[in-house]
Short mmCIF file of C-alpha atoms in Angstrom, two decimals:
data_model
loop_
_atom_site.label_atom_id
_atom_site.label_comp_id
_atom_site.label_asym_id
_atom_site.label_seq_id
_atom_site.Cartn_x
_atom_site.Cartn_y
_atom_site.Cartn_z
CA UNK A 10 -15.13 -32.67 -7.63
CA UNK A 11 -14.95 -29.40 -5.51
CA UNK A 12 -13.39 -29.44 -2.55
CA UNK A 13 -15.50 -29.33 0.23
CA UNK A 14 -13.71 -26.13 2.20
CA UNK A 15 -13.83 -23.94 -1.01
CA UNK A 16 -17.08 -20.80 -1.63
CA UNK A 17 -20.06 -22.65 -2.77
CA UNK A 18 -21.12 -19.07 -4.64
CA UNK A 19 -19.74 -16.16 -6.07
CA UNK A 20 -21.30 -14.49 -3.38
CA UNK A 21 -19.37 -16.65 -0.92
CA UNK A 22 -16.22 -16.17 -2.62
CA UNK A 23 -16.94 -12.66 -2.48
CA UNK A 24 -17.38 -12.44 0.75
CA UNK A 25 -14.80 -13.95 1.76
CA UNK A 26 -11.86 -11.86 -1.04
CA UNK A 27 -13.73 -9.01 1.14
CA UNK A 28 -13.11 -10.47 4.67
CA UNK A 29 -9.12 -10.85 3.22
CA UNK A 30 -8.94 -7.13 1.66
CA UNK A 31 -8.85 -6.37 5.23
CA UNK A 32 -5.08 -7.47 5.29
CA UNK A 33 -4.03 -4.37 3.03
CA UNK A 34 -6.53 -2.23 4.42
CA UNK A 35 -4.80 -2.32 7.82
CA UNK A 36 -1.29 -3.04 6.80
CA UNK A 37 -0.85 -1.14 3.69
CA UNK A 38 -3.41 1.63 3.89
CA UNK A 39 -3.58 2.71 7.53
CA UNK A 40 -0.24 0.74 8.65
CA UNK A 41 1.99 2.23 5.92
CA UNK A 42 0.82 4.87 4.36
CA UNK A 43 -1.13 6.78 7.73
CA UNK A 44 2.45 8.08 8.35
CA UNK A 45 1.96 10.70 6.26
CA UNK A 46 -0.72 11.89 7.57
CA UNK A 47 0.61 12.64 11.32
CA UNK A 48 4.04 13.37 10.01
CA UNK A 49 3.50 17.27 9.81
CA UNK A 50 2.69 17.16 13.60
CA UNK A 51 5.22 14.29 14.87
CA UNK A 52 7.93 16.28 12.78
CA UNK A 53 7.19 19.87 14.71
CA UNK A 54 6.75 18.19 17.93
CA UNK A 55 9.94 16.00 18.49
CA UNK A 56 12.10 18.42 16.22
CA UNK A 57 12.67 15.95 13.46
CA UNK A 58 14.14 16.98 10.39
CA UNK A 59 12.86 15.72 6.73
CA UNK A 60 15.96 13.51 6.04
CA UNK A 61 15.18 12.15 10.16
CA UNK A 62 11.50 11.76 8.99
CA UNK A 63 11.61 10.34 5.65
CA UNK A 64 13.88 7.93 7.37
CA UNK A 65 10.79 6.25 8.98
CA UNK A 66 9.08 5.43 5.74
CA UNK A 67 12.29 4.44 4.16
CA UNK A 68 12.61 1.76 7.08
CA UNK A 69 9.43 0.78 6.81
CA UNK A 70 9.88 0.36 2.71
CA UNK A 71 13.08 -2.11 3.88
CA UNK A 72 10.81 -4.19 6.40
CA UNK A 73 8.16 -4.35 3.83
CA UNK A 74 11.01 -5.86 1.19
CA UNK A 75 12.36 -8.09 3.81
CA UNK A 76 8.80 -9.64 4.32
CA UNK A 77 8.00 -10.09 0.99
CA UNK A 78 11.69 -12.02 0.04
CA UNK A 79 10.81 -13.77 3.08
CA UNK A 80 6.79 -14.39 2.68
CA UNK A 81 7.16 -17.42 0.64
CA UNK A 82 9.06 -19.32 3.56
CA UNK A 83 6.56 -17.82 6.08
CA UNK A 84 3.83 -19.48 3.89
CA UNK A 85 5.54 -22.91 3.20
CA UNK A 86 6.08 -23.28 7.10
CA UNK A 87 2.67 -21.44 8.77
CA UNK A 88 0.47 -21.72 5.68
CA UNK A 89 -1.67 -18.79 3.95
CA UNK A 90 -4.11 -18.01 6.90
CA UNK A 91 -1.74 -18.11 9.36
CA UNK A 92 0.77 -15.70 7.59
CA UNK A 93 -2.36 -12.81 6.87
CA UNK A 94 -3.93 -13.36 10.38
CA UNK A 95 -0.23 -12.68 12.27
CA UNK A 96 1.17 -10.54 9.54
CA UNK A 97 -1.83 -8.09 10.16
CA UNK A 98 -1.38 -8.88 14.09
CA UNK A 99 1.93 -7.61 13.97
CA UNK A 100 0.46 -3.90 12.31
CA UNK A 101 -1.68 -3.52 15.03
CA UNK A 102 1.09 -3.52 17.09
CA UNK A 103 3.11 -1.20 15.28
CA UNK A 104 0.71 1.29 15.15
CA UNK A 105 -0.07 1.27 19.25
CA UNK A 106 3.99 1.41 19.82
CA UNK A 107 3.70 4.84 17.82
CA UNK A 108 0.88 5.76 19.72
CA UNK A 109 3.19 5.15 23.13
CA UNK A 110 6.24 6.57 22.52
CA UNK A 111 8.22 9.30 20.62
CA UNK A 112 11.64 7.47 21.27
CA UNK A 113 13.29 7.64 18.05
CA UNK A 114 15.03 4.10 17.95
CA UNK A 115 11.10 2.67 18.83
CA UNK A 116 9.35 4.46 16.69
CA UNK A 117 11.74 3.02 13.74
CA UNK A 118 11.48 -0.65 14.89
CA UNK A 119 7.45 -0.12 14.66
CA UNK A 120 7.89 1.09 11.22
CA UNK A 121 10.10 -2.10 10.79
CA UNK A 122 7.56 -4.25 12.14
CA UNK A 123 4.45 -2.34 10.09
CA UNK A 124 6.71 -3.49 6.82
CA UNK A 125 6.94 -6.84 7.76
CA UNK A 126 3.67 -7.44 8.51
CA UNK A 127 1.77 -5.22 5.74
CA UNK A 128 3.73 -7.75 3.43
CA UNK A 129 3.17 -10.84 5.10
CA UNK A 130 -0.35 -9.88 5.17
CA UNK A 131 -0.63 -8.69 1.52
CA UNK A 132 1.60 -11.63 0.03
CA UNK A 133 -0.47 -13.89 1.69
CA UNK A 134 -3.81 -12.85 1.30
CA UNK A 135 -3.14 -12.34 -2.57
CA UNK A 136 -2.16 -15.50 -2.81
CA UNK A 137 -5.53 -16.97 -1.20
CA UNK A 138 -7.80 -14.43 -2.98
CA UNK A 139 -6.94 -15.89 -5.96
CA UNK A 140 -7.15 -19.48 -5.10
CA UNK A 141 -10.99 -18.22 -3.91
CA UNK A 142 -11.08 -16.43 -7.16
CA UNK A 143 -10.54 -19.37 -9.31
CA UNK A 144 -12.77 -20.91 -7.85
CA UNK A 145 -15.19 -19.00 -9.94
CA UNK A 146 -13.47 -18.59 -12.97
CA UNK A 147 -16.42 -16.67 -15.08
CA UNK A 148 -15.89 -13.58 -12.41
CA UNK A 149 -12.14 -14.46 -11.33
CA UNK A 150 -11.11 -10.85 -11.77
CA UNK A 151 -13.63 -8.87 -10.34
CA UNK A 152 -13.24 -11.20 -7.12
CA UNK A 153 -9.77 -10.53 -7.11
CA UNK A 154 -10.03 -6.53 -7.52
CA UNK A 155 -12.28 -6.66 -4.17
CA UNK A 156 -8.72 -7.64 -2.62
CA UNK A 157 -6.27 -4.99 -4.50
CA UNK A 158 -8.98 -2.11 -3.37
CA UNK A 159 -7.61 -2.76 0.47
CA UNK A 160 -5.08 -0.73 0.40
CA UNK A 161 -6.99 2.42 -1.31
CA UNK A 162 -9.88 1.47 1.48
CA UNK A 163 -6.90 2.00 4.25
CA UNK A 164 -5.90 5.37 2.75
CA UNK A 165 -9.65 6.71 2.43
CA UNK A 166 -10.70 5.55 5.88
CA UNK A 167 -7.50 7.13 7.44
CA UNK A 168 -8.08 9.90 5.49
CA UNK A 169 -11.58 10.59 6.56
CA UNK A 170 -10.14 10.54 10.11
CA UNK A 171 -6.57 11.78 10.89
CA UNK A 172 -6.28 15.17 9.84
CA UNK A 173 -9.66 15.63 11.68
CA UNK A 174 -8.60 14.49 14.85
CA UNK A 175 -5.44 16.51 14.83
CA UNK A 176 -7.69 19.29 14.18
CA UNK A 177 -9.67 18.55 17.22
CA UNK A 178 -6.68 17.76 19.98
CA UNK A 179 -4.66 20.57 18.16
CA UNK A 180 -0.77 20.31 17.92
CA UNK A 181 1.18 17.64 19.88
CA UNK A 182 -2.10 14.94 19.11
CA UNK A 183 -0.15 12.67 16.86
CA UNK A 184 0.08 10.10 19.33
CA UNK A 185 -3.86 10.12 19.61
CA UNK A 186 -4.22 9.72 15.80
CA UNK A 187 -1.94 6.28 16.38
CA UNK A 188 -4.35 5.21 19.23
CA UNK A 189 -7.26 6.28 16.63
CA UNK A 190 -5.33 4.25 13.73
CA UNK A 191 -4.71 1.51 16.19
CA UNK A 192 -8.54 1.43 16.93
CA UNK A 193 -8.96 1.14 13.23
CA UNK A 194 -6.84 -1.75 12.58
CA UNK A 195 -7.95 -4.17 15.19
CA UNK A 196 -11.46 -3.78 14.40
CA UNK A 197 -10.28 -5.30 10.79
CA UNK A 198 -8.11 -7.91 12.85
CA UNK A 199 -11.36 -9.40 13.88
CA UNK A 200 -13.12 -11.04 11.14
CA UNK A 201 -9.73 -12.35 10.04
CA UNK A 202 -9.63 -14.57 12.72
CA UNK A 203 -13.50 -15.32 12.85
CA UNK A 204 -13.54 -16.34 9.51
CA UNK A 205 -13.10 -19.94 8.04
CA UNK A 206 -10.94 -20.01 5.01
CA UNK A 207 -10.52 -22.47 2.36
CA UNK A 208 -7.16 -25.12 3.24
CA UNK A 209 -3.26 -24.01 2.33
CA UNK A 210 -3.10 -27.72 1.24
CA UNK A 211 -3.70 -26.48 -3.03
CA UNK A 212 -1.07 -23.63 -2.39
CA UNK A 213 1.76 -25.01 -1.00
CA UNK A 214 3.36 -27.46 -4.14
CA UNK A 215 2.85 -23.87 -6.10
CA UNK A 216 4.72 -21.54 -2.84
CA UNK A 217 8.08 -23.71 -4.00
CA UNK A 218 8.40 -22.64 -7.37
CA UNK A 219 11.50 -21.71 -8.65
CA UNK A 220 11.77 -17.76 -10.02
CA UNK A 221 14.31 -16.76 -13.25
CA UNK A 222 15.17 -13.08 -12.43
CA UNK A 223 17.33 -12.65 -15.35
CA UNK A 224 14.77 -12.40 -18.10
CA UNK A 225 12.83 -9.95 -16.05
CA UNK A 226 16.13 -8.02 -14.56
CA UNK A 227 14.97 -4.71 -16.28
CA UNK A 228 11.51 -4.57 -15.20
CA UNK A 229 12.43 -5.24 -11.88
CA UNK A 230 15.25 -1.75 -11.95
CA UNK A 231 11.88 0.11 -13.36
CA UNK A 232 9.54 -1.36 -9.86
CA UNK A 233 12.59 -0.18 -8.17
CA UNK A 234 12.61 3.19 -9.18
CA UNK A 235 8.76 3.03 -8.89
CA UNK A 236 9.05 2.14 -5.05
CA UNK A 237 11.82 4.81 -4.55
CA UNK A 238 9.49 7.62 -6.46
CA UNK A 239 6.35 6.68 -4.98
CA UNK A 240 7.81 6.95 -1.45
CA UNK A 241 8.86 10.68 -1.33
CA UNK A 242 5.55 11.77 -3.36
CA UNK A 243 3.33 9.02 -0.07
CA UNK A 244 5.60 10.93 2.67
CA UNK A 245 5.62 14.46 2.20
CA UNK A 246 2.46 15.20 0.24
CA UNK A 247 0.31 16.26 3.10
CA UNK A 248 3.18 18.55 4.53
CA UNK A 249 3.12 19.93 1.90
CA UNK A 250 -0.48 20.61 1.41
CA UNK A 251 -0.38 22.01 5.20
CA UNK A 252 2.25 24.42 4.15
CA UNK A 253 0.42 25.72 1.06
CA UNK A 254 -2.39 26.65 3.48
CA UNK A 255 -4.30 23.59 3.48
CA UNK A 256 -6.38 22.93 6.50
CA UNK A 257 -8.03 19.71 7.67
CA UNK A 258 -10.86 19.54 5.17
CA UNK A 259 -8.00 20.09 2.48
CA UNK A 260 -5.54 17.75 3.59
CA UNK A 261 -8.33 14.76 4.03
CA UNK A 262 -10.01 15.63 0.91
CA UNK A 263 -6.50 15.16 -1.05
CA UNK A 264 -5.67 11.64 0.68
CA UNK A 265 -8.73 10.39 -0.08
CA UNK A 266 -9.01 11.34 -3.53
CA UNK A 267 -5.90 9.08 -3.77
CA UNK A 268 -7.23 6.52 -2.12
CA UNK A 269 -10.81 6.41 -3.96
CA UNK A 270 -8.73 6.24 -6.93
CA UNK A 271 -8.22 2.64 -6.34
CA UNK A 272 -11.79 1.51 -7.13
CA UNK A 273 -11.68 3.18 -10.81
CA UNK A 274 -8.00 1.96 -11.58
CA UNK A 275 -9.35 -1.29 -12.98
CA UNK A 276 -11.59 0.28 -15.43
CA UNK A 277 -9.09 2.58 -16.35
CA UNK A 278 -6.26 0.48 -16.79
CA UNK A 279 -7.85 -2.73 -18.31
CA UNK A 280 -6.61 -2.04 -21.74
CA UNK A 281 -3.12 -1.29 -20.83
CA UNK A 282 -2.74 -3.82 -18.35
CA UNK A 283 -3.77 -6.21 -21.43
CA UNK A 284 -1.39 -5.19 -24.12
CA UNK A 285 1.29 -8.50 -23.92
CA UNK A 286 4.26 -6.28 -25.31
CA UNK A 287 6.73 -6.61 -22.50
CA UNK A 288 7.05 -3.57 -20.48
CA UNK A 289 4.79 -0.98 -22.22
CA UNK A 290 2.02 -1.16 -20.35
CA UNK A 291 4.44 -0.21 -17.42
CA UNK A 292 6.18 2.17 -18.89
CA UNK A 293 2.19 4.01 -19.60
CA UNK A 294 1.06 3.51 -16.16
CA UNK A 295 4.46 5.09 -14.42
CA UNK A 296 4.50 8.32 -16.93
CA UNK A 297 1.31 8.49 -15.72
CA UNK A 298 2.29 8.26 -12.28
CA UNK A 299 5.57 10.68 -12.86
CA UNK A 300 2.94 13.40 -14.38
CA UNK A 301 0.83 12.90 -11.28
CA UNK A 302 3.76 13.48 -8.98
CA UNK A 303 4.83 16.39 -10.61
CA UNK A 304 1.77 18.58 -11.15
CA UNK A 305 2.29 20.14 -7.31
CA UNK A 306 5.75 21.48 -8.55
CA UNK A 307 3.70 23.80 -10.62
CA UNK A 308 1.06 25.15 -8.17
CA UNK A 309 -0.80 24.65 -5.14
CA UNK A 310 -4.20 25.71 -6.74
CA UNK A 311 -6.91 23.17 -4.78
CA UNK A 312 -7.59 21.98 -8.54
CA UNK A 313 -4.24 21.39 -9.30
CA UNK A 314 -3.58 19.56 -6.20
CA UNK A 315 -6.83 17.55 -6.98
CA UNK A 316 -5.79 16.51 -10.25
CA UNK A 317 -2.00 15.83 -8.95
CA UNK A 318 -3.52 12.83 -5.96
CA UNK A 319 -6.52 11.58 -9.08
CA UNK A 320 -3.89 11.45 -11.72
CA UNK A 321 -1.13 9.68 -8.88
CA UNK A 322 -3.16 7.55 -7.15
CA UNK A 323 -5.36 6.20 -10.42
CA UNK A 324 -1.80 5.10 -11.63
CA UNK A 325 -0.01 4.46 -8.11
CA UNK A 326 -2.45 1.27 -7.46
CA UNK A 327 -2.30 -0.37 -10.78
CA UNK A 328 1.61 -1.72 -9.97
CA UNK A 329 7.21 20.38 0.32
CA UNK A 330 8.71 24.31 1.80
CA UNK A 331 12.04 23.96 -0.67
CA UNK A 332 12.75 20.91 0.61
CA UNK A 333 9.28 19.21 -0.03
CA UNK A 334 9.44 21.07 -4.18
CA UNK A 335 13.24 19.07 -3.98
CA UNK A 336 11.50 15.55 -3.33
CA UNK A 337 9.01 15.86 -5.52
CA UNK A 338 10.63 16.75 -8.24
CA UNK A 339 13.07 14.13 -7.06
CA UNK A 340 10.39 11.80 -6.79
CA UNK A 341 8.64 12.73 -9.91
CA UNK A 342 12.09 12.61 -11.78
CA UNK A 343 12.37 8.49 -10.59
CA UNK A 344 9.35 7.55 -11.68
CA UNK A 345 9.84 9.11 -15.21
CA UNK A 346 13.19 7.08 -15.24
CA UNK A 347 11.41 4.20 -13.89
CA UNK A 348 8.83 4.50 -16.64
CA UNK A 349 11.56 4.97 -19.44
CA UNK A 350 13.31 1.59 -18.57
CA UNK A 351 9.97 0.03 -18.48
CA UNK A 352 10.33 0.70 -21.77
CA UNK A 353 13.16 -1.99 -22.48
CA UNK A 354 11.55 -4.70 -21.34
CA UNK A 355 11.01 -7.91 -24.02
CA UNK A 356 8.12 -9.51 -23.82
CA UNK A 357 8.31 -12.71 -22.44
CA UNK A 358 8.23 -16.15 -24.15
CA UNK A 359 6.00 -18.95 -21.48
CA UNK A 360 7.61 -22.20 -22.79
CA UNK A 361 5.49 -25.29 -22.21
#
């Protein structure tokens, strides 16, 4: 017998997956990744210097680990709802203490906070998309790609705003792209709470499974190298546009090419993502990614740079001055690496 809290429909289900996408949208796509975006600006305007700002995203990459080793106690004690609702709270927050100060040691505890709660959110609302999504198991995933387009949703919305409204206030305006960001989040916030989802009560015997990290020890130095890669390429990629020549239309056209990406990765990637040979089909998808990164290191051609955020962010969601060419080449040189110790990875036995 179905239980009575669960979608009646596909529709319903759908509905709902789409009401929980907003978690990533806000925490991932605008909360994490928006950074970039103002960091040209925030950088000239408070004298920061790369290692200074890349030091924001790299504290926000440790509070977004720290909520994710910690999202399965979050769950077990507040449940699924609770943990996207105030995980996706604490974002908004994040973003309006950007938009209120430029105090160094502030702005790095928001970026700490924006971790924690993008993964509270995204942990959590993952794990209740696809308890929705099993519900209909004939269209399971495409229900559950409505939730894993969030994040590329965040990145083309912020995208289609930002680097306008910079434009508009002129230098020094970062802190009214956070208030505009801010704006963007808590409108998301609100059918999170309005909506009724199904019960934690079906999730939480499965939230205390036990994890083996040894048989998987490889794959996991590969994500790692992934997460370090991806960072530099997600940080300094709009600098660097800006300091090829690249004007507002230029730089929002290039984030949101990566961020449209996300609706074709799952028709791109379906037959790699199904080959059951261990870690090939990550080692595919982070060459990919490692080519995408790269491409800027040869030109800043508008087509190249195209191709670069398509090629990056088609691969990026399935899993710049001298300095900027040195992280990218960095970060296009960790992903390769990443990609080649993919490579070692058995395939796993599932014993019964």
């Amino acid at each position: 017998m179905k239980a009575p809290d669960l979608p009646s429909s596909s529709a319903h289900a759908a509905r709902l997956i789409l009401i929980l996408s907003l978690a990533p949208t806000a925490g991932l796509g605008i909360g994490r990744f928006a950074y970039s975006l103002v960091l040209p600006d925030m950088r000239e305007q408070l004298a920061w210097s790369y290692s200074a700002a890349g030091f924001m995203n790299t504290i926000n990459a440790a509070g977004y680990l720290i909520g994710a080793l910690l999202a399965a106690r979050l769950i077990r004690r507040f449940g699924l709802v609770a943990s996207v609702r105030w995980g996706t709270l604490a974002c908004v927050v994040s973003l309006a203490l950007c938009a209120i100060t430029g105090n160094f040691v502030v702005l790095s505890f928001a970026r700490l906070l924006a971790g924690l709660g993008a993964a509270a959110g995204f942990v959590g609302g993952g794990a209740l998309a696809a308890m929705i999504a099993q519900t209909r198991p004939e269209r399971a995933n495409f229900l559950l790609s409505l939730f894993y387009a969030g994040p590329g949703s965040g990145i083309l919305l912020s995208g289609l705003v930002a680097p306008f409204v910079l434009q508009w206030f002129g230098p020094g305006s970062w802190w009214i792209v956070w208030w505009a960001m801010t704006l963007l989040a808590a409108i998301m916030t609100i059918p999170l709470w309005l909506a009724s989802f199904p019960s934690d009560a079906m999730t939480r015997q499965e939230a205390s499974a036990k994890f083996a990290i040894a048989p998987v020890v490889i794959y996991l130095g590969g994500y790692f190298l992934f997460g370090a890669g991806y960072i530099a390429y997600m940080t300094f990629m709009i600098a660097y546009v800006r300091d090829a020549g690249g004007g507002a239309l230029a730089q929002s056209a290039f984030w949101s090419l990566i961020g449209l990406s996300a609706f074709v990765t799952p028709w791109v990637w379906r037959g790699v993502l199904g080959l059951n040979r261990g870690g090939l089909a990550t080692t595919i998808i982070l060459g990919v990614n490692a080519i995408g990164a790269g491409l800027p290191i040869f030109g800043h051609s508008p087509l190249l740079l195209a191709v670069s955020a398509l090629v990056f962010g088609v691969a990026f969601f399935a899993v710049v001055g001298s300095s900027l060419s040195f992280a990218l080449n960095i970060s296009a040189a960790m992903l390769a690496l990443g990609a080649v110790l993919s490579a070692f990875q058995r395939r796993l036995e599932v014993k019964t």
